[in-house]
Amino acid sequence: MLAGGGARRLGGADKPGVRVGGRALLDRVLGACSGAGTTVVVAAPRPTARPVEWAREEPAGAGPLAALDAGLRRTEAEQVVVLSADLPFLEERTVLRLLVALRESGADGAVLRDPGGRDQPLVAAYRSASLKREMALLAAEHDGLTGLPLKSLTARLELTRVTDPVASFDCDTWDDIAAARARIREHGHVLDEWISAVKDELGIELDVDTGLLLDLARDAAHGVARPAAPLTTFLVGYAAARAAEGGGPETVAEAARKAAALATRWAEEGGSEAGPGTTPGAVPGEKPVAGPDEKAGDPDPGQDARDAMRPDAG
């Protein structure tokens, strides 16, 4: 991953460290290649969400080909994924598509193509031998790689293309940053983005069924009391962690099923003791008390919003 450069169009800001959705751009890209055997970042070392190896071009600031050469020297892999550190919407599935295209095509590389039809050589998978061969020839022709543009390398390679208009979006300007920040807050993206940000912040890689947890929170809120929703989901996570060291998503799912069943039993007991039509959890014989933002007997005003945030919402 190439994470150097002067970021002139950002006024010299530390672009890899700029946050989108609460996560540094560098960490967002690292999340898309978490399955790599070796992850090398060519830049000055900095804190990252997961461990990486660091490399630096010689001399510092010598350009993308020199940086690529420095990264290649840290791996013996036959195939490498080369990425820039300013891709807020790159996902692992796109990285896998590039690798599949490389293997199936027999080409030297598979590059992402943006909506304008332009190749993105820093969102690509390459055969290491092809890169090393052509860079050695370029270095011999130009007395080194300093200052050479990437196109001087890619023009010598046989390439296949993969199209992904969202993953190819990169952040070169502050307008790009603003657009990326706005997009992740749209209805269809905000929940997944938030969960990813929390997992990065807490150092958690576990993928869980968010729909299952949202259902549990709903059941606890309706069958017991509203504050029971966040507390119950917390306890489910704690129980899953205690149940098995390194337990997977199935451990969380089992704990969530048990808690959901308990919430259902709780609600049934409350309804049978208080009589038909009584709000679960209410004291028999007492008139339900409305909260400050609702009228007595009205539905929960926040439920439509919570239901709409579920991943399976239409």
PDB file of C-alpha atoms in Angstrom:
ATOM      1  CA  MET A   1       0.000   0.000   0.000  1.00  0.00           C
ATOM      2  CA  LEU A   2       1.385   3.372  -1.020  1.00  0.00           C
ATOM      3  CA  ALA A   3       0.594   5.928   1.673  1.00  0.00           C
ATOM      4  CA  GLY A   4       3.148   8.649   0.986  1.00  0.00           C
ATOM      5  CA  GLY A   5       2.915  11.696  -1.246  1.00  0.00           C
ATOM      6  CA  GLY A   6       2.509  15.379  -0.542  1.00  0.00           C
ATOM      7  CA  ALA A   7      -1.303  15.675  -0.828  1.00  0.00           C
ATOM      8  CA  ARG A   8      -0.910  19.034  -2.522  1.00  0.00           C
ATOM      9  CA  ARG A   9      -4.614  19.312  -3.355  1.00  0.00           C
ATOM     10  CA  LEU A  10      -5.358  18.850   0.342  1.00  0.00           C
ATOM     11  CA  GLY A  11      -3.025  21.660   1.239  1.00  0.00           C
ATOM     12  CA  GLY A  12      -0.335  19.264   2.421  1.00  0.00           C
ATOM     13  CA  ALA A  13      -2.639  17.575   4.968  1.00  0.00           C
ATOM     14  CA  ASP A  14      -1.838  14.076   6.218  1.00  0.00           C
ATOM     15  CA  LYS A  15      -4.204  12.377   3.769  1.00  0.00           C
ATOM     16  CA  PRO A  16      -3.901   8.782   5.065  1.00  0.00           C
ATOM     17  CA  GLY A  17      -4.846  10.074   8.513  1.00  0.00           C
ATOM     18  CA  VAL A  18      -7.905  12.058   7.389  1.00  0.00           C
ATOM     19  CA  ARG A  19     -10.985  10.465   8.931  1.00  0.00           C
ATOM     20  CA  VAL A  20     -14.087   9.417   7.043  1.00  0.00           C
ATOM     21  CA  GLY A  21     -16.796   7.895   9.187  1.00  0.00           C
ATOM     22  CA  GLY A  22     -14.569   8.160  12.243  1.00  0.00           C
ATOM     23  CA  ARG A  23     -11.837   5.987  10.655  1.00  0.00           C
ATOM     24  CA  ALA A  24      -8.569   7.066   9.062  1.00  0.00           C
ATOM     25  CA  LEU A  25      -8.499   6.555   5.301  1.00  0.00           C
ATOM     26  CA  LEU A  26      -5.476   4.282   5.742  1.00  0.00           C
ATOM     27  CA  ASP A  27      -7.369   2.058   8.184  1.00  0.00           C
ATOM     28  CA  ARG A  28     -10.356   1.865   5.852  1.00  0.00           C
ATOM     29  CA  VAL A  29      -8.141   0.535   3.050  1.00  0.00           C
ATOM     30  CA  LEU A  30      -6.363  -1.857   5.415  1.00  0.00           C
ATOM     31  CA  GLY A  31      -9.753  -3.307   6.299  1.00  0.00           C
ATOM     32  CA  ALA A  32     -10.306  -4.240   2.657  1.00  0.00           C
ATOM     33  CA  CYS A  33      -7.166  -6.389   2.525  1.00  0.00           C
ATOM     34  CA  SER A  34      -7.265  -7.982   5.971  1.00  0.00           C
ATOM     35  CA  GLY A  35      -6.855 -11.439   4.419  1.00  0.00           C
ATOM     36  CA  ALA A  36      -3.434 -10.673   2.947  1.00  0.00           C
ATOM     37  CA  GLY A  37      -0.548 -12.885   4.037  1.00  0.00           C
ATOM     38  CA  THR A  38       1.707  -9.840   4.322  1.00  0.00           C
ATOM     39  CA  THR A  39       0.608  -6.202   4.356  1.00  0.00           C
ATOM     40  CA  VAL A  40       3.320  -3.674   3.571  1.00  0.00           C
ATOM     41  CA  VAL A  41       2.657   0.051   3.877  1.00  0.00           C
ATOM     42  CA  VAL A  42       5.167   2.329   2.178  1.00  0.00           C
ATOM     43  CA  ALA A  43       5.205   5.450   4.347  1.00  0.00           C
ATOM     44  CA  ALA A  44       6.535   6.760   7.619  1.00  0.00           C
ATOM     45  CA  PRO A  45       5.274   4.484  10.447  1.00  0.00           C
ATOM     46  CA  ARG A  46       2.124   5.519  12.305  1.00  0.00           C
ATOM     47  CA  PRO A  47      -0.506   3.838  14.508  1.00  0.00           C
ATOM     48  CA  THR A  48      -2.862   1.609  12.508  1.00  0.00           C
ATOM     49  CA  ALA A  49      -5.956  -0.446  13.329  1.00  0.00           C
ATOM     50  CA  ARG A  50      -4.056  -3.679  12.636  1.00  0.00           C
ATOM     51  CA  PRO A  51      -0.362  -4.629  12.443  1.00  0.00           C
ATOM     52  CA  VAL A  52       1.494  -4.010   9.164  1.00  0.00           C
ATOM     53  CA  GLU A  53       5.052  -3.985   7.908  1.00  0.00           C
ATOM     54  CA  TRP A  54       6.569  -0.625   7.076  1.00  0.00           C
ATOM     55  CA  ALA A  55       8.841   0.271   4.189  1.00  0.00           C
ATOM     56  CA  ARG A  56      10.171   3.511   2.712  1.00  0.00           C
ATOM     57  CA  GLU A  57      11.334   4.428  -0.761  1.00  0.00           C
ATOM     58  CA  GLU A  58      14.879   5.687  -1.220  1.00  0.00           C
ATOM     59  CA  PRO A  59      15.132   8.578  -1.190  1.00  0.00           C
ATOM     60  CA  ALA A  60      11.893   9.541   0.562  1.00  0.00           C
ATOM     61  CA  GLY A  61       9.550  11.242  -1.874  1.00  0.00           C
ATOM     62  CA  ALA A  62      11.133   9.573  -4.906  1.00  0.00           C
ATOM     63  CA  GLY A  63       7.750   8.832  -6.435  1.00  0.00           C
ATOM     64  CA  PRO A  64       5.285   5.955  -6.883  1.00  0.00           C
ATOM     65  CA  LEU A  65       7.575   3.551  -8.753  1.00  0.00           C
ATOM     66  CA  ALA A  66      10.297   3.867  -6.132  1.00  0.00           C
ATOM     67  CA  ALA A  67       7.664   3.324  -3.439  1.00  0.00           C
ATOM     68  CA  LEU A  68       6.295   0.281  -5.255  1.00  0.00           C
ATOM     69  CA  ASP A  69       9.798  -1.146  -5.533  1.00  0.00           C
ATOM     70  CA  ALA A  70      10.332  -0.663  -1.783  1.00  0.00           C
ATOM     71  CA  GLY A  71       7.113  -2.513  -1.012  1.00  0.00           C
ATOM     72  CA  LEU A  72       7.860  -5.398  -3.358  1.00  0.00           C
ATOM     73  CA  ARG A  73      11.184  -5.997  -1.644  1.00  0.00           C
ATOM     74  CA  ARG A  74       9.260  -6.910   1.548  1.00  0.00           C
ATOM     75  CA  THR A  75       7.273  -9.793   0.088  1.00  0.00           C
ATOM     76  CA  GLU A  76       7.882 -13.022  -1.803  1.00  0.00           C
ATOM     77  CA  ALA A  77       4.259 -13.441  -2.852  1.00  0.00           C
ATOM     78  CA  GLU A  78       3.676 -14.371  -6.494  1.00  0.00           C
ATOM     79  CA  GLN A  79       0.653 -12.076  -6.683  1.00  0.00           C
ATOM     80  CA  VAL A  80       0.375  -8.687  -4.998  1.00  0.00           C
ATOM     81  CA  VAL A  81      -2.428  -6.201  -4.542  1.00  0.00           C
ATOM     82  CA  VAL A  82      -1.262  -2.607  -4.923  1.00  0.00           C
ATOM     83  CA  LEU A  83      -3.443   0.060  -3.320  1.00  0.00           C
ATOM     84  CA  SER A  84      -3.361   3.740  -2.530  1.00  0.00           C
ATOM     85  CA  ALA A  85      -4.378   4.891   0.947  1.00  0.00           C
ATOM     86  CA  ASP A  86      -7.235   7.187  -0.092  1.00  0.00           C
ATOM     87  CA  LEU A  87     -10.007   4.764  -1.058  1.00  0.00           C
ATOM     88  CA  PRO A  88     -12.847   5.211   1.463  1.00  0.00           C
ATOM     89  CA  PHE A  89     -15.222   2.701  -0.154  1.00  0.00           C
ATOM     90  CA  LEU A  90     -12.883  -0.113  -1.139  1.00  0.00           C
ATOM     91  CA  GLU A  91     -14.154  -3.463   0.163  1.00  0.00           C
ATOM     92  CA  GLU A  92     -12.649  -6.910   0.411  1.00  0.00           C
ATOM     93  CA  ARG A  93     -14.959  -8.248  -2.279  1.00  0.00           C
ATOM     94  CA  THR A  94     -13.437  -5.850  -4.817  1.00  0.00           C
ATOM     95  CA  VAL A  95      -9.920  -6.939  -3.865  1.00  0.00           C
ATOM     96  CA  LEU A  96     -10.986 -10.558  -4.364  1.00  0.00           C
ATOM     97  CA  ARG A  97     -12.489  -9.709  -7.763  1.00  0.00           C
ATOM     98  CA  LEU A  98      -9.158  -8.245  -8.851  1.00  0.00           C
ATOM     99  CA  LEU A  99      -7.286 -11.370  -7.761  1.00  0.00           C
ATOM    100  CA  VAL A 100      -9.755 -13.661  -9.531  1.00  0.00           C
ATOM    101  CA  ALA A 101      -9.515 -11.588 -12.722  1.00  0.00           C
ATOM    102  CA  LEU A 102      -5.724 -11.768 -12.562  1.00  0.00           C
ATOM    103  CA  ARG A 103      -5.694 -15.540 -12.174  1.00  0.00           C
ATOM    104  CA  GLU A 104      -8.311 -16.236 -14.823  1.00  0.00           C
ATOM    105  CA  SER A 105      -6.955 -13.830 -17.438  1.00  0.00           C
ATOM    106  CA  GLY A 106      -3.297 -14.826 -17.397  1.00  0.00           C
ATOM    107  CA  ALA A 107      -2.461 -11.111 -17.752  1.00  0.00           C
ATOM    108  CA  ASP A 108       0.308  -9.260 -15.917  1.00  0.00           C
ATOM    109  CA  GLY A 109      -2.221  -7.319 -13.898  1.00  0.00           C
ATOM    110  CA  ALA A 110      -5.893  -6.635 -13.200  1.00  0.00           C
ATOM    111  CA  VAL A 111      -6.713  -2.978 -12.602  1.00  0.00           C
ATOM    112  CA  LEU A 112      -9.861  -1.224 -11.457  1.00  0.00           C
ATOM    113  CA  ARG A 113     -11.476   1.071 -14.000  1.00  0.00           C
ATOM    114  CA  ASP A 114     -13.350   4.168 -12.816  1.00  0.00           C
ATOM    115  CA  PRO A 115     -16.713   5.402 -14.214  1.00  0.00           C
ATOM    116  CA  GLY A 116     -14.857   7.637 -16.684  1.00  0.00           C
ATOM    117  CA  GLY A 117     -13.106   4.632 -18.225  1.00  0.00           C
ATOM    118  CA  ARG A 118      -9.725   5.446 -16.684  1.00  0.00           C
ATOM    119  CA  ASP A 119      -7.455   2.765 -15.268  1.00  0.00           C
ATOM    120  CA  GLN A 120      -6.585   3.021 -11.576  1.00  0.00           C
ATOM    121  CA  PRO A 121      -3.125   1.390 -11.329  1.00  0.00           C
ATOM    122  CA  LEU A 122      -3.120   1.859  -7.550  1.00  0.00           C
ATOM    123  CA  VAL A 123      -6.244  -0.262  -7.187  1.00  0.00           C
ATOM    124  CA  ALA A 124      -4.946  -3.390  -8.835  1.00  0.00           C
ATOM    125  CA  ALA A 125      -3.560  -6.913  -8.531  1.00  0.00           C
ATOM    126  CA  TYR A 126      -0.318  -7.794 -10.296  1.00  0.00           C
ATOM    127  CA  ARG A 127       2.039 -10.690 -10.850  1.00  0.00           C
ATOM    128  CA  SER A 128       5.139  -9.833  -8.850  1.00  0.00           C
ATOM    129  CA  ALA A 129       7.476 -11.279 -11.467  1.00  0.00           C
ATOM    130  CA  SER A 130       6.004  -8.990 -14.141  1.00  0.00           C
ATOM    131  CA  LEU A 131       6.411  -5.898 -11.961  1.00  0.00           C
ATOM    132  CA  LYS A 132       9.967  -6.725 -10.963  1.00  0.00           C
ATOM    133  CA  ARG A 133      10.981  -7.531 -14.545  1.00  0.00           C
ATOM    134  CA  GLU A 134       9.674  -4.298 -16.046  1.00  0.00           C
ATOM    135  CA  MET A 135      10.860  -2.106 -13.174  1.00  0.00           C
ATOM    136  CA  ALA A 136      14.367  -3.507 -13.520  1.00  0.00           C
ATOM    137  CA  LEU A 137      14.330  -2.591 -17.210  1.00  0.00           C
ATOM    138  CA  LEU A 138      13.013   0.896 -16.430  1.00  0.00           C
ATOM    139  CA  ALA A 139      15.666   1.424 -13.763  1.00  0.00           C
ATOM    140  CA  ALA A 140      18.385   0.432 -16.227  1.00  0.00           C
ATOM    141  CA  GLU A 141      16.993   2.757 -18.920  1.00  0.00           C
ATOM    142  CA  HIS A 142      16.560   5.771 -16.625  1.00  0.00           C
ATOM    143  CA  ASP A 143      19.338   5.233 -14.130  1.00  0.00           C
ATOM    144  CA  GLY A 144      16.854   4.510 -11.355  1.00  0.00           C
ATOM    145  CA  LEU A 145      13.141   4.818 -10.689  1.00  0.00           C
ATOM    146  CA  THR A 146      13.071   8.248  -9.028  1.00  0.00           C
ATOM    147  CA  GLY A 147      10.414  10.529 -10.452  1.00  0.00           C
ATOM    148  CA  LEU A 148       9.048   8.046 -12.990  1.00  0.00           C
ATOM    149  CA  PRO A 149       5.234   7.990 -13.334  1.00  0.00           C
ATOM    150  CA  LEU A 150       3.240   4.816 -12.872  1.00  0.00           C
ATOM    151  CA  LYS A 151       2.117   4.851 -16.496  1.00  0.00           C
ATOM    152  CA  SER A 152       5.714   4.246 -17.575  1.00  0.00           C
ATOM    153  CA  LEU A 153       5.321   0.845 -15.893  1.00  0.00           C
ATOM    154  CA  THR A 154       1.706  -0.021 -16.694  1.00  0.00           C
ATOM    155  CA  ALA A 155       2.194   0.828 -20.372  1.00  0.00           C
ATOM    156  CA  ARG A 156       4.592  -2.130 -20.551  1.00  0.00           C
ATOM    157  CA  LEU A 157       2.180  -4.604 -18.943  1.00  0.00           C
ATOM    158  CA  GLU A 158      -0.683  -6.675 -20.300  1.00  0.00           C
ATOM    159  CA  LEU A 159      -3.677  -5.697 -18.197  1.00  0.00           C
ATOM    160  CA  THR A 160      -7.245  -6.846 -17.702  1.00  0.00           C
ATOM    161  CA  ARG A 161      -9.890  -4.572 -16.230  1.00  0.00           C
ATOM    162  CA  VAL A 162     -12.495  -4.752 -13.456  1.00  0.00           C
ATOM    163  CA  THR A 163     -15.200  -2.104 -13.087  1.00  0.00           C
ATOM    164  CA  ASP A 164     -16.430  -0.869  -9.710  1.00  0.00           C
ATOM    165  CA  PRO A 165     -17.521   2.800  -9.702  1.00  0.00           C
ATOM    166  CA  VAL A 166     -17.870   3.007  -5.922  1.00  0.00           C
ATOM    167  CA  ALA A 167     -14.612   1.296  -4.947  1.00  0.00           C
ATOM    168  CA  SER A 168     -12.656   3.418  -7.426  1.00  0.00           C
ATOM    169  CA  PHE A 169     -13.686   6.656  -5.705  1.00  0.00           C
ATOM    170  CA  ASP A 170     -10.583   8.272  -4.223  1.00  0.00           C
ATOM    171  CA  CYS A 171     -10.087  11.363  -2.087  1.00  0.00           C
ATOM    172  CA  ASP A 172      -7.805  13.893  -3.739  1.00  0.00           C
ATOM    173  CA  THR A 173      -9.536  17.104  -2.598  1.00  0.00           C
ATOM    174  CA  TRP A 174     -11.487  18.356   0.388  1.00  0.00           C
ATOM    175  CA  ASP A 175     -14.618  18.218  -1.783  1.00  0.00           C
ATOM    176  CA  ASP A 176     -13.941  14.492  -2.240  1.00  0.00           C
ATOM    177  CA  ILE A 177     -13.586  14.093   1.514  1.00  0.00           C
ATOM    178  CA  ALA A 178     -16.872  15.939   2.079  1.00  0.00           C
ATOM    179  CA  ALA A 179     -18.644  13.756  -0.503  1.00  0.00           C
ATOM    180  CA  ALA A 180     -17.325  10.574   1.131  1.00  0.00           C
ATOM    181  CA  ARG A 181     -18.388  11.725   4.582  1.00  0.00           C
ATOM    182  CA  ALA A 182     -21.864  12.554   3.300  1.00  0.00           C
ATOM    183  CA  ARG A 183     -22.299   9.220   1.548  1.00  0.00           C
ATOM    184  CA  ILE A 184     -21.617   7.071   4.585  1.00  0.00           C
ATOM    185  CA  ARG A 185     -24.377   8.885   6.467  1.00  0.00           C
ATOM    186  CA  GLU A 186     -26.974   7.992   3.875  1.00  0.00           C
ATOM    187  CA  HIS A 187     -29.700   5.606   5.012  1.00  0.00           C
ATOM    188  CA  GLY A 188     -28.359   2.599   3.114  1.00  0.00           C
ATOM    189  CA  HIS A 189     -24.825   2.848   4.481  1.00  0.00           C
ATOM    190  CA  VAL A 190     -24.760   4.411   7.931  1.00  0.00           C
ATOM    191  CA  LEU A 191     -25.361   1.307  10.046  1.00  0.00           C
ATOM    192  CA  ASP A 192     -22.689  -0.824   8.365  1.00  0.00           C
ATOM    193  CA  GLU A 193     -20.246   2.090   8.455  1.00  0.00           C
ATOM    194  CA  TRP A 194     -20.880   2.667  12.152  1.00  0.00           C
ATOM    195  CA  ILE A 195     -20.415  -1.003  13.036  1.00  0.00           C
ATOM    196  CA  SER A 196     -17.151  -1.111  11.055  1.00  0.00           C
ATOM    197  CA  ALA A 197     -15.905   2.002  12.831  1.00  0.00           C
ATOM    198  CA  VAL A 198     -16.738   0.575  16.267  1.00  0.00           C
ATOM    199  CA  LYS A 199     -15.014  -2.722  15.478  1.00  0.00           C
ATOM    200  CA  ASP A 200     -11.900  -0.863  14.339  1.00  0.00           C
ATOM    201  CA  GLU A 201     -11.909   1.286  17.459  1.00  0.00           C
ATOM    202  CA  LEU A 202     -12.277  -1.736  19.762  1.00  0.00           C
ATOM    203  CA  GLY A 203      -9.942  -4.021  17.817  1.00  0.00           C
ATOM    204  CA  ILE A 204     -12.719  -6.515  16.990  1.00  0.00           C
ATOM    205  CA  GLU A 205     -12.715  -8.517  13.750  1.00  0.00           C
ATOM    206  CA  LEU A 206     -15.770 -10.669  14.496  1.00  0.00           C
ATOM    207  CA  ASP A 207     -18.623 -10.445  11.979  1.00  0.00           C
ATOM    208  CA  VAL A 208     -22.021 -10.837  13.600  1.00  0.00           C
ATOM    209  CA  ASP A 209     -25.617 -10.891  12.412  1.00  0.00           C
ATOM    210  CA  THR A 210     -26.664  -7.295  13.078  1.00  0.00           C
ATOM    211  CA  GLY A 211     -30.260  -8.112  12.154  1.00  0.00           C
ATOM    212  CA  LEU A 212     -30.380 -10.701  14.922  1.00  0.00           C
ATOM    213  CA  LEU A 213     -29.073  -8.211  17.476  1.00  0.00           C
ATOM    214  CA  LEU A 214     -31.517  -5.527  16.343  1.00  0.00           C
ATOM    215  CA  ASP A 215     -34.374  -7.990  16.722  1.00  0.00           C
ATOM    216  CA  LEU A 216     -33.154  -8.802  20.216  1.00  0.00           C
ATOM    217  CA  ALA A 217     -32.981  -5.111  21.131  1.00  0.00           C
ATOM    218  CA  ARG A 218     -36.528  -4.610  19.856  1.00  0.00           C
ATOM    219  CA  ASP A 219     -37.839  -7.573  21.824  1.00  0.00           C
ATOM    220  CA  ALA A 220     -36.133  -6.395  25.017  1.00  0.00           C
ATOM    221  CA  ALA A 221     -37.414  -2.836  24.570  1.00  0.00           C
ATOM    222  CA  HIS A 222     -41.002  -3.924  23.920  1.00  0.00           C
ATOM    223  CA  GLY A 223     -41.234  -6.892  26.249  1.00  0.00           C
ATOM    224  CA  VAL A 224     -39.354  -5.473  29.241  1.00  0.00           C
ATOM    225  CA  ALA A 225     -38.481  -1.767  29.111  1.00  0.00           C
ATOM    226  CA  ARG A 226     -36.668   0.528  26.709  1.00  0.00           C
ATOM    227  CA  PRO A 227     -33.410   0.699  28.680  1.00  0.00           C
ATOM    228  CA  ALA A 228     -33.289  -3.106  28.533  1.00  0.00           C
ATOM    229  CA  ALA A 229     -32.373  -2.978  24.832  1.00  0.00           C
ATOM    230  CA  PRO A 230     -28.768  -1.678  25.025  1.00  0.00           C
ATOM    231  CA  LEU A 231     -28.087  -3.437  28.320  1.00  0.00           C
ATOM    232  CA  THR A 232     -29.271  -6.782  26.960  1.00  0.00           C
ATOM    233  CA  THR A 233     -27.154  -6.577  23.813  1.00  0.00           C
ATOM    234  CA  PHE A 234     -24.137  -5.671  25.950  1.00  0.00           C
ATOM    235  CA  LEU A 235     -24.708  -8.691  28.170  1.00  0.00           C
ATOM    236  CA  VAL A 236     -25.061 -10.940  25.118  1.00  0.00           C
ATOM    237  CA  GLY A 237     -21.654  -9.804  23.898  1.00  0.00           C
ATOM    238  CA  TYR A 238     -20.120 -10.311  27.316  1.00  0.00           C
ATOM    239  CA  ALA A 239     -21.619 -13.795  27.617  1.00  0.00           C
ATOM    240  CA  ALA A 240     -20.380 -14.756  24.156  1.00  0.00           C
ATOM    241  CA  ALA A 241     -16.873 -13.620  25.028  1.00  0.00           C
ATOM    242  CA  ARG A 242     -16.883 -15.688  28.223  1.00  0.00           C
ATOM    243  CA  ALA A 243     -18.408 -18.770  26.605  1.00  0.00           C
ATOM    244  CA  ALA A 244     -15.407 -19.599  24.454  1.00  0.00           C
ATOM    245  CA  GLU A 245     -12.037 -17.985  23.914  1.00  0.00           C
ATOM    246  CA  GLY A 246     -12.114 -16.697  20.375  1.00  0.00           C
ATOM    247  CA  GLY A 247     -15.743 -17.732  19.932  1.00  0.00           C
ATOM    248  CA  GLY A 248     -17.165 -16.958  16.502  1.00  0.00           C
ATOM    249  CA  PRO A 249     -20.442 -15.471  15.266  1.00  0.00           C
ATOM    250  CA  GLU A 250     -22.303 -18.627  16.266  1.00  0.00           C
ATOM    251  CA  THR A 251     -21.489 -17.945  19.923  1.00  0.00           C
ATOM    252  CA  VAL A 252     -23.063 -14.503  19.689  1.00  0.00           C
ATOM    253  CA  ALA A 253     -26.066 -15.910  17.833  1.00  0.00           C
ATOM    254  CA  GLU A 254     -26.672 -18.564  20.491  1.00  0.00           C
ATOM    255  CA  ALA A 255     -26.470 -16.004  23.304  1.00  0.00           C
ATOM    256  CA  ALA A 256     -28.829 -13.702  21.392  1.00  0.00           C
ATOM    257  CA  ARG A 257     -31.357 -16.508  20.877  1.00  0.00           C
ATOM    258  CA  LYS A 258     -31.365 -17.291  24.594  1.00  0.00           C
ATOM    259  CA  ALA A 259     -31.846 -13.651  25.533  1.00  0.00           C
ATOM    260  CA  ALA A 260     -34.616 -13.207  22.935  1.00  0.00           C
ATOM    261  CA  ALA A 261     -36.452 -16.239  24.317  1.00  0.00           C
ATOM    262  CA  LEU A 262     -36.146 -14.795  27.809  1.00  0.00           C
ATOM    263  CA  ALA A 263     -37.561 -11.446  26.622  1.00  0.00           C
ATOM    264  CA  THR A 264     -40.511 -13.273  25.054  1.00  0.00           C
ATOM    265  CA  ARG A 265     -41.213 -15.210  28.262  1.00  0.00           C
ATOM    266  CA  TRP A 266     -40.941 -12.004  30.269  1.00  0.00           C
ATOM    267  CA  ALA A 267     -43.465 -10.271  28.019  1.00  0.00           C
ATOM    268  CA  GLU A 268     -45.854 -13.228  28.140  1.00  0.00           C
ATOM    269  CA  GLU A 269     -45.757 -13.326  31.920  1.00  0.00           C
ATOM    270  CA  GLY A 270     -46.440  -9.624  32.167  1.00  0.00           C
ATOM    271  CA  GLY A 271     -49.366  -9.876  29.782  1.00  0.00           C
ATOM    272  CA  SER A 272     -50.945 -12.873  31.531  1.00  0.00           C
ATOM    273  CA  GLU A 273     -50.716 -11.316  35.008  1.00  0.00           C
ATOM    274  CA  ALA A 274     -51.983  -7.892  34.017  1.00  0.00           C
ATOM    275  CA  GLY A 275     -54.753  -9.058  31.726  1.00  0.00           C
ATOM    276  CA  PRO A 276     -55.393  -8.591  28.021  1.00  0.00           C
ATOM    277  CA  GLY A 277     -54.482  -5.220  26.543  1.00  0.00           C
ATOM    278  CA  THR A 278     -52.098  -4.242  29.341  1.00  0.00           C
ATOM    279  CA  THR A 279     -48.674  -2.938  28.383  1.00  0.00           C
ATOM    280  CA  PRO A 280     -45.969  -5.549  29.155  1.00  0.00           C
ATOM    281  CA  GLY A 281     -44.012  -4.524  32.210  1.00  0.00           C
ATOM    282  CA  ALA A 282     -46.747  -2.219  33.530  1.00  0.00           C
ATOM    283  CA  VAL A 283     -48.004  -2.520  37.104  1.00  0.00           C
ATOM    284  CA  PRO A 284     -51.498  -4.115  37.167  1.00  0.00           C
ATOM    285  CA  GLY A 285     -54.197  -1.611  37.954  1.00  0.00           C
ATOM    286  CA  GLU A 286     -52.068   1.453  37.224  1.00  0.00           C
ATOM    287  CA  LYS A 287     -52.623   3.736  34.249  1.00  0.00           C
ATOM    288  CA  PRO A 288     -49.636   3.690  31.878  1.00  0.00           C
ATOM    289  CA  VAL A 289     -47.525   6.818  32.167  1.00  0.00           C
ATOM    290  CA  ALA A 290     -46.532   8.502  28.917  1.00  0.00           C
ATOM    291  CA  GLY A 291     -42.933   9.505  28.335  1.00  0.00           C
ATOM    292  CA  PRO A 292     -42.025  13.159  27.741  1.00  0.00           C
ATOM    293  CA  ASP A 293     -42.152  12.746  23.930  1.00  0.00           C
ATOM    294  CA  GLU A 294     -45.283  10.640  23.498  1.00  0.00           C
ATOM    295  CA  LYS A 295     -48.918  10.434  24.465  1.00  0.00           C
ATOM    296  CA  ALA A 296     -50.253   7.609  26.563  1.00  0.00           C
ATOM    297  CA  GLY A 297     -51.324   4.697  24.409  1.00  0.00           C
ATOM    298  CA  ASP A 298     -49.455   5.944  21.304  1.00  0.00           C
ATOM    299  CA  PRO A 299     -46.897   3.637  19.642  1.00  0.00           C
ATOM    300  CA  ASP A 300     -43.223   4.075  20.358  1.00  0.00           C
ATOM    301  CA  PRO A 301     -42.293   7.149  18.244  1.00  0.00           C
ATOM    302  CA  GLY A 302     -38.754   5.848  17.665  1.00  0.00           C
ATOM    303  CA  GLN A 303     -39.734   2.367  16.494  1.00  0.00           C
ATOM    304  CA  ASP A 304     -40.232   3.293  12.839  1.00  0.00           C
ATOM    305  CA  ALA A 305     -36.748   4.769  12.742  1.00  0.00           C
ATOM    306  CA  ARG A 306     -35.204   1.742  14.446  1.00  0.00           C
ATOM    307  CA  ASP A 307     -37.000  -0.643  12.088  1.00  0.00           C
ATOM    308  CA  ALA A 308     -35.881   1.384   9.081  1.00  0.00           C
ATOM    309  CA  MET A 309     -32.238   1.102  10.153  1.00  0.00           C
ATOM    310  CA  ARG A 310     -32.310  -2.688  10.049  1.00  0.00           C
ATOM    311  CA  PRO A 311     -30.282  -4.100   7.147  1.00  0.00           C
ATOM    312  CA  ASP A 312     -33.270  -6.036   5.809  1.00  0.00           C
ATOM    313  CA  ALA A 313     -35.514  -2.933   5.717  1.00  0.00           C
ATOM    314  CA  GLY A 314     -37.030  -2.138   2.343  1.00  0.00           C
TER     315      GLY A 314
END
